[in-house]
């Protein structure tokens, strides 16, 4: 395992990358870059301070947190990245743990050579972060090169720390309440945020513990919703709030085809579709199971849902597609899973979803044409394939007596990271996805056999092999897994409340690339070079999606 803030060299053939962020990963997000650019790619990550930290959902709490930004280098179609990932810089905050974060889908990225008046720097992206103290903060992140140049100019003794950790002010603070109330609201912690997917992305939605969903209009100039703080930042109040659920709202997503619609999933086991033009009641309400995350692919009127297996019927745990009610289709079982599916991420380009579960298996499923009834789909098992599996194996070989069940003394479950690491190790088994040739004729990869356990054993131990966050490649405009930049890249992170591996892995699915993708990539690169002429880089700033923030890095 690499050390804290360290990484392994990319795999020579599969181009996969692995790095260690220092603790269990709670949330991460790709930084969008313009289609056709060859700029370095970045991944924003938040993890716990230690492997055994736990956080309560009820009530708000504050405390130190570290938001990491990892630089992956320019990722090419056939060669991947020539350098291993590295920590570009990190932001130190005091607002408690981070439950969710989202980059502005497009318009916030600027060329690294963009000229800015000191101390402002060229902007990498605009990031909305949901904290456990109930606040949503907007950060304007600079390019790493500009930040290090500014740091070197400030240092007089010629020395500089190994990692740049900055204490910065946000460009805006989004809070529920009103200017008359003054203080913070009683909505509790913020668990999910979502940008309006259509340009100019002026609206931002957030979901809270008490079931409230709040909507902000970022460029609004109203004195009742916009307050200038003494430090120069802004405090914004929502233009609309509504009670969406009877309990905490776990996830919120906009419809990418029509921004008048959004969907929410709550701890009351309900999934609700909303029309923002008439919020007195949901368009449709579905009560099935406890949802963990939602993916809404743009061509269809339904969503793909990952679920917790605690309320699932036997044999129905896994990934489901639910129609919003527009077409009236029954739920379509996309992929069965053996445990809780913690995270799911969809591809707008390839019509695929990738999901990671508590057993440590990352799987990708090719969705059928969901504009017609999917119940008639033939051989659905051939539409999904594993990317990798994870096994937690004992360091010492298991004796024959233990395998035969001769030992009647029950083994003590490891409830701390230190105990678990002293007795076990994690084994990753990656699938060769450079080509799909004879894929279904390949010998199926079986999991490494370990000591047989009775049903219910292992519930109390730490799930070190669990995958909690899956994020697929993102380019400007919210286009995931694009043909235009690289074949297919998926980022996964081991996570489970109480402490997991802290490893982040990036996988290249080269088999999903095709001849049209190479052609489209060349067209996008030509279009990018025409828009951002190399000779005029310093005089061509990028568009501002919200119209209210400065560089503010």
XYZ file of N, CA, C and O in Angstrom, residues 166-286:
484
model
N -3.932 25.070 2.242
C -4.313 26.479 2.293
C -5.570 26.663 3.136
O -6.468 25.818 3.130
N -5.623 27.760 3.833
C -6.818 28.200 4.554
C -7.391 29.377 3.774
O -6.800 30.452 3.725
N -8.532 29.184 3.137
C -9.062 30.187 2.215
C -10.491 30.547 2.603
O -11.151 29.843 3.379
N -10.971 31.657 2.049
C -12.358 32.069 2.195
C -13.144 31.585 0.974
O -12.635 31.575 -0.146
N -14.363 31.186 1.207
C -15.240 30.822 0.102
C -15.722 32.081 -0.603
O -15.777 33.164 -0.004
N -16.088 31.960 -1.872
C -16.607 33.107 -2.602
C -18.064 33.367 -2.240
O -18.574 34.468 -2.426
N -18.754 32.344 -1.727
C -20.148 32.519 -1.334
C -20.522 31.435 -0.338
O -20.031 30.307 -0.401
N -21.408 31.803 0.594
C -21.952 30.881 1.575
C -23.454 30.798 1.365
O -24.151 31.821 1.423
N -23.960 29.592 1.103
C -25.381 29.387 0.844
C -26.022 28.820 2.103
O -25.651 27.737 2.568
N -26.981 29.542 2.671
C -27.618 29.133 3.906
C -29.126 29.181 3.758
O -29.664 30.018 3.027
N -29.784 28.279 4.483
C -31.241 28.263 4.506
C -31.716 29.260 5.557
O -31.149 29.369 6.639
N -32.751 30.007 5.242
C -33.268 31.028 6.148
C -33.610 32.277 5.371
O -33.950 32.240 4.194
N -33.517 33.407 6.038
C -33.803 34.692 5.402
C -32.948 35.755 6.054
O -32.373 35.553 7.127
N -32.866 36.895 5.403
C -32.061 37.985 5.927
C -32.658 38.548 7.210
O -31.953 39.070 8.069
N -33.973 38.392 7.393
C -34.612 38.876 8.619
C -34.272 37.980 9.805
O -34.114 38.441 10.928
N -34.159 36.652 9.558
C -33.881 35.722 10.650
C -32.466 35.895 11.184
O -32.230 35.766 12.380
N -31.514 36.177 10.319
C -30.148 36.429 10.746
C -29.348 35.172 10.991
O -28.358 34.922 10.333
N -29.739 34.328 11.949
C -28.992 33.133 12.286
C -29.224 32.009 11.298
O -29.979 32.118 10.335
N -28.570 30.893 11.594
C -28.720 29.729 10.726
C -30.047 29.034 11.002
O -30.661 29.201 12.052
N -30.502 28.226 10.047
C -31.783 27.548 10.161
C -31.626 26.257 10.958
O -30.539 25.875 11.383
N -32.743 25.570 11.166
C -32.755 24.303 11.890
C -32.943 23.126 10.951
O -33.520 22.102 11.333
N -32.461 23.234 9.737
C -32.641 22.153 8.760
C -31.675 20.998 8.979
O -31.855 19.924 8.410
N -30.640 21.206 9.781
C -29.676 20.152 10.041
C -28.578 20.104 8.998
O -28.330 21.070 8.273
N -27.923 18.960 8.927
C -26.799 18.807 8.015
C -27.268 18.751 6.567
O -28.374 18.341 6.271
N -26.364 19.176 5.686
C -26.634 19.125 4.245
C -25.961 17.877 3.685
O -24.749 17.683 3.845
N -26.754 17.009 3.031
C -26.253 15.723 2.573
C -26.000 15.656 1.075
O -25.264 14.775 0.628
N -26.597 16.531 0.287
C -26.441 16.425 -1.166
C -26.633 17.790 -1.813
O -27.466 18.585 -1.355
N -25.863 18.062 -2.851
C -25.993 19.284 -3.638
C -26.013 18.907 -5.111
O -25.494 17.855 -5.514
N -26.624 19.768 -5.933
C -26.713 19.503 -7.371
C -26.830 20.825 -8.113
O -27.638 21.681 -7.743
N -26.004 20.999 -9.152
C -26.076 22.153 -10.032
C -27.149 21.933 -11.094
O -27.358 20.793 -11.547
N -27.789 23.009 -11.511
C -28.668 22.915 -12.672
C -27.828 22.487 -13.872
O -26.809 23.115 -14.184
N -28.209 21.409 -14.568
C -27.343 20.872 -15.628
C -27.294 21.713 -16.897
O -26.353 21.581 -17.680
N -28.293 22.561 -17.139
C -28.318 23.357 -18.367
C -27.680 24.718 -18.118
O -27.774 25.275 -17.026
N -27.028 25.250 -19.145
C -26.378 26.549 -19.032
C -27.417 27.640 -18.842
O -28.534 27.533 -19.367
N -27.073 28.680 -18.065
C -25.778 29.004 -17.471
C -25.583 28.476 -16.050
O -24.787 29.043 -15.288
N -26.282 27.423 -15.650
C -26.104 26.776 -14.348
C -26.313 27.753 -13.185
O -25.561 27.756 -12.218
N -27.333 28.587 -13.289
C -27.504 29.647 -12.293
C -28.203 29.160 -11.033
O -28.210 29.872 -10.022
N -28.770 27.952 -11.040
C -29.482 27.445 -9.875
C -28.695 26.304 -9.235
O -28.055 25.496 -9.919
N -28.780 26.250 -7.901
C -28.135 25.194 -7.139
C -29.142 24.662 -6.128
O -29.819 25.434 -5.442
N -29.256 23.346 -6.036
C -30.190 22.696 -5.112
C -29.408 21.960 -4.043
O -28.324 21.428 -4.295
N -29.960 21.920 -2.823
C -29.324 21.228 -1.704
C -30.391 20.532 -0.880
O -31.520 21.009 -0.748
N -30.027 19.367 -0.311
C -30.948 18.549 0.473
C -30.437 18.460 1.906
O -29.222 18.329 2.131
N -31.368 18.471 2.893
C -30.995 18.577 4.292
C -31.604 17.453 5.133
O -32.463 16.692 4.672
N -31.157 17.410 6.386
C -31.525 16.322 7.297
C -33.007 16.299 7.619
O -33.603 15.219 7.759
N -33.644 17.455 7.752
C -35.054 17.488 8.145
C -36.007 17.256 6.964
O -37.223 17.393 7.124
N -35.483 16.907 5.782
C -36.309 16.659 4.616
C -36.512 17.856 3.723
O -37.242 17.773 2.726
N -35.876 18.984 4.031
C -36.021 20.209 3.241
C -35.113 20.184 2.022
O -33.978 19.720 2.087
N -35.623 20.705 0.927
C -34.828 20.954 -0.277
C -34.862 22.454 -0.542
O -35.938 23.066 -0.559
N -33.692 23.059 -0.709
C -33.573 24.501 -0.925
C -32.984 24.767 -2.303
O -32.132 24.008 -2.788
N -33.443 25.850 -2.934
C -32.996 26.247 -4.267
C -32.468 27.666 -4.214
O -33.143 28.575 -3.712
N -31.256 27.870 -4.729
C -30.636 29.187 -4.777
C -30.503 29.656 -6.221
O -30.216 28.851 -7.118
N -30.687 30.946 -6.426
C -30.425 31.593 -7.706
C -29.131 32.390 -7.553
O -29.121 33.468 -6.956
N -28.020 31.859 -8.065
C -26.702 32.413 -7.768
C -26.499 33.838 -8.270
O -25.941 34.666 -7.551
N -26.931 34.218 -9.477
C -26.693 35.596 -9.924
C -27.743 36.593 -9.453
O -27.741 37.736 -9.915
N -28.620 36.197 -8.553
C -29.689 37.083 -8.089
C -29.096 38.317 -7.399
O -28.201 38.200 -6.562
N -29.615 39.502 -7.726
C -29.127 40.757 -7.151
C -30.036 41.290 -6.041
O -29.793 42.380 -5.513
N -31.062 40.540 -5.673
C -32.003 41.015 -4.662
C -31.302 41.212 -3.314
O -30.541 40.347 -2.862
N -31.578 42.336 -2.658
C -30.991 42.617 -1.347
C -31.547 41.705 -0.270
O -30.972 41.620 0.828
N -32.654 41.027 -0.540
C -33.230 40.113 0.435
C -32.593 38.717 0.358
O -32.774 37.916 1.275
N -31.877 38.435 -0.708
C -31.270 37.117 -0.876
C -29.759 37.175 -1.049
O -29.121 36.137 -1.163
N -29.177 38.351 -1.025
C -27.741 38.507 -1.291
C -27.166 39.524 -0.315
O -27.578 40.685 -0.317
N -26.211 39.088 0.512
C -25.607 39.945 1.528
C -24.096 39.889 1.370
O -23.510 38.797 1.317
N -23.462 41.046 1.291
C -22.013 41.115 1.184
C -21.406 41.066 2.580
O -21.727 41.855 3.448
N -20.488 40.104 2.814
C -19.849 39.924 4.108
C -18.654 40.872 4.258
O -18.129 41.393 3.260
N -18.198 41.120 5.510
C -17.036 42.006 5.700
C -15.767 41.522 5.008
O -14.920 42.332 4.626
N -15.599 40.196 4.852
C -14.400 39.686 4.189
C -14.497 39.704 2.673
O -13.591 39.222 1.977
N -15.593 40.247 2.130
C -15.766 40.338 0.688
C -16.561 39.207 0.078
O -16.955 39.292 -1.090
N -16.797 38.130 0.828
C -17.581 37.016 0.304
C -19.065 37.336 0.375
O -19.482 38.342 0.956
N -19.869 36.455 -0.203
C -21.307 36.655 -0.265
C -22.026 35.625 0.598
O -21.574 34.480 0.726
N -23.131 36.044 1.178
C -24.057 35.126 1.840
C -25.357 35.156 1.050
O -25.975 36.209 0.886
N -25.745 33.982 0.544
C -26.925 33.887 -0.308
C -28.012 33.090 0.400
O -27.730 32.065 1.028
N -29.246 33.565 0.262
C -30.408 32.880 0.807
C -31.228 32.306 -0.344
O -31.257 32.862 -1.442
N -31.926 31.188 -0.123
C -32.659 30.537 -1.216
C -33.882 31.330 -1.648
O -34.494 32.039 -0.841
N -34.238 31.162 -2.906
C -35.466 31.793 -3.397
C -36.664 30.872 -3.223
O -37.816 31.303 -3.350
N -36.392 29.590 -2.886
C -37.508 28.679 -2.636
C -37.027 27.511 -1.788
O -35.931 26.980 -2.001
N -37.841 27.116 -0.798
C -37.622 25.926 0.022
C -38.931 25.155 0.100
O -40.012 25.759 0.165
N -38.850 23.844 0.119
C -40.061 23.043 0.249
C -39.735 21.747 0.980
O -38.627 21.209 0.857
N -40.688 21.222 1.777
C -40.471 19.944 2.482
C -40.657 18.780 1.519
O -41.761 18.496 1.070
N -39.570 18.104 1.205
C -39.621 17.033 0.212
C -39.897 15.668 0.836
O -40.571 14.839 0.232
N -39.380 15.424 2.056
C -39.514 14.111 2.682
C -39.791 14.277 4.171
O -39.601 15.362 4.750
N -40.219 13.170 4.786
C -40.473 13.159 6.220
C -39.205 12.956 7.027
O -39.230 13.115 8.251
N -38.130 12.591 6.370
C -36.848 12.396 7.044
C -35.757 12.974 6.150
O -36.036 13.696 5.202
N -34.504 12.635 6.458
C -33.375 13.202 5.728
C -33.443 12.865 4.250
O -33.823 11.753 3.859
N -33.059 13.822 3.416
C -32.966 13.616 1.971
C -31.549 13.149 1.672
O -30.581 13.882 1.867
N -31.439 11.930 1.198
C -30.122 11.318 0.989
C -29.462 11.782 -0.298
O -28.246 11.971 -0.363
N -30.248 11.976 -1.371
C -29.664 12.316 -2.660
C -30.648 13.138 -3.464
O -31.866 12.983 -3.328
N -30.101 14.027 -4.301
C -30.926 14.878 -5.157
C -30.255 14.983 -6.512
O -29.022 15.102 -6.598
N -31.051 14.891 -7.583
C -30.525 14.957 -8.943
C -31.479 15.755 -9.822
O -32.699 15.630 -9.710
N -30.905 16.579 -10.729
C -31.688 17.279 -11.734
C -31.893 16.368 -12.941
O -31.080 15.490 -13.226
N -32.964 16.614 -13.663
C -33.155 15.985 -14.972
C -32.317 16.753 -15.984
O -32.483 17.971 -16.148
N -31.419 16.076 -16.690
C -30.520 16.750 -17.616
C -31.199 17.129 -18.919
O -30.701 17.978 -19.650
N -32.347 16.513 -19.206
C -33.069 16.849 -20.430
C -33.994 18.042 -20.236
O -34.283 18.771 -21.184
N -34.462 18.268 -19.010
C -35.376 19.367 -18.705
C -35.140 19.789 -17.271
O -35.434 19.044 -16.329
N -34.609 20.989 -17.072
C -34.234 21.447 -15.734
C -35.430 21.824 -14.870
O -35.241 22.255 -13.734
N -36.630 21.680 -15.365
C -37.808 21.910 -14.529
C -38.116 20.721 -13.617
O -38.992 20.832 -12.758
N -37.388 19.623 -13.807
C -37.680 18.427 -13.041
C -36.440 18.009 -12.246
O -35.301 18.132 -12.723
N -36.689 17.510 -11.043
C -35.634 16.915 -10.238
C -36.217 15.764 -9.436
O -37.435 15.638 -9.277
N -35.337 14.936 -8.896
C -35.746 13.766 -8.132
C -34.993 13.761 -6.814
O -33.833 14.187 -6.735
N -35.668 13.309 -5.762
C -35.070 13.232 -4.433
C -35.282 11.830 -3.879
O -36.294 11.181 -4.150
N -34.330 11.371 -3.078
C -34.419 10.084 -2.385
C -34.140 10.325 -0.914
O -33.138 10.957 -0.560
N -35.031 9.833 -0.046
C -34.920 10.108 1.377
C -34.810 8.855 2.219
O -35.001 7.726 1.747
N -34.514 9.071 3.506
C -34.444 7.978 4.453
C -35.827 7.449 4.834
O -35.927 6.478 5.594
N -36.880 8.058 4.348
C -38.227 7.514 4.536
C -38.553 6.449 3.495
O -39.715 6.044 3.369
N -37.517 6.020 2.728
C -37.617 4.966 1.713
C -38.419 5.405 0.495
O -38.813 4.568 -0.326
N -38.627 6.689 0.319
C -39.403 7.180 -0.811
C -38.495 7.871 -1.826
O -37.520 8.528 -1.471
N -38.846 7.700 -3.090
C -38.230 8.429 -4.196
C -39.317 9.291 -4.821
O -40.373 8.776 -5.221
N -39.071 10.592 -4.904
C -40.092 11.513 -5.377
C -39.580 12.317 -6.566
O -38.453 12.823 -6.551
N -40.423 12.414 -7.574
C -40.145 13.231 -8.758
C -40.903 14.551 -8.607
O -42.103 14.555 -8.292
N -40.199 15.676 -8.856
C -40.772 17.000 -8.633
C -40.751 17.826 -9.906
O -39.786 17.777 -10.681
N -41.809 18.590 -10.110
C -41.882 19.619 -11.135
C -41.748 20.964 -10.425
O -42.590 21.330 -9.597
N -40.666 21.683 -10.707
C -40.388 22.926 -9.991
C -41.427 24.006 -10.254
O -41.463 25.013 -9.543
N -42.279 23.821 -11.226
C -43.322 24.804 -11.507
C -44.566 24.576 -10.658
O -45.437 25.446 -10.594
N -44.636 23.411 -9.999
C -45.765 23.099 -9.121
C -45.276 22.166 -8.013
O -45.331 20.932 -8.140
N -44.811 22.768 -6.926
C -44.174 22.010 -5.856
C -45.117 21.667 -4.708
O -44.653 21.214 -3.649
N -46.430 21.884 -4.885
C -47.337 21.559 -3.789
C -47.477 20.051 -3.606
O -47.902 19.596 -2.535
N -47.122 19.255 -4.632
C -47.120 17.807 -4.518
C -46.163 17.235 -5.558
O -45.932 17.842 -6.616
N -45.584 16.063 -5.286
C -44.660 15.474 -6.268
C -45.406 14.932 -7.481
O -46.586 14.559 -7.405
N -44.702 14.874 -8.598
C -45.264 14.278 -9.807
C -45.521 12.798 -9.592
O -46.531 12.244 -10.026
N -44.605 12.147 -8.885
C -44.760 10.727 -8.580
C -43.969 10.426 -7.318
O -42.913 11.030 -7.070
N -44.472 9.511 -6.515
C -43.811 9.093 -5.286
C -43.777 7.574 -5.262
O -44.811 6.910 -5.403
N -42.573 7.011 -5.090
C -42.374 5.568 -5.104
C -41.739 5.161 -3.783
O -40.715 5.709 -3.377
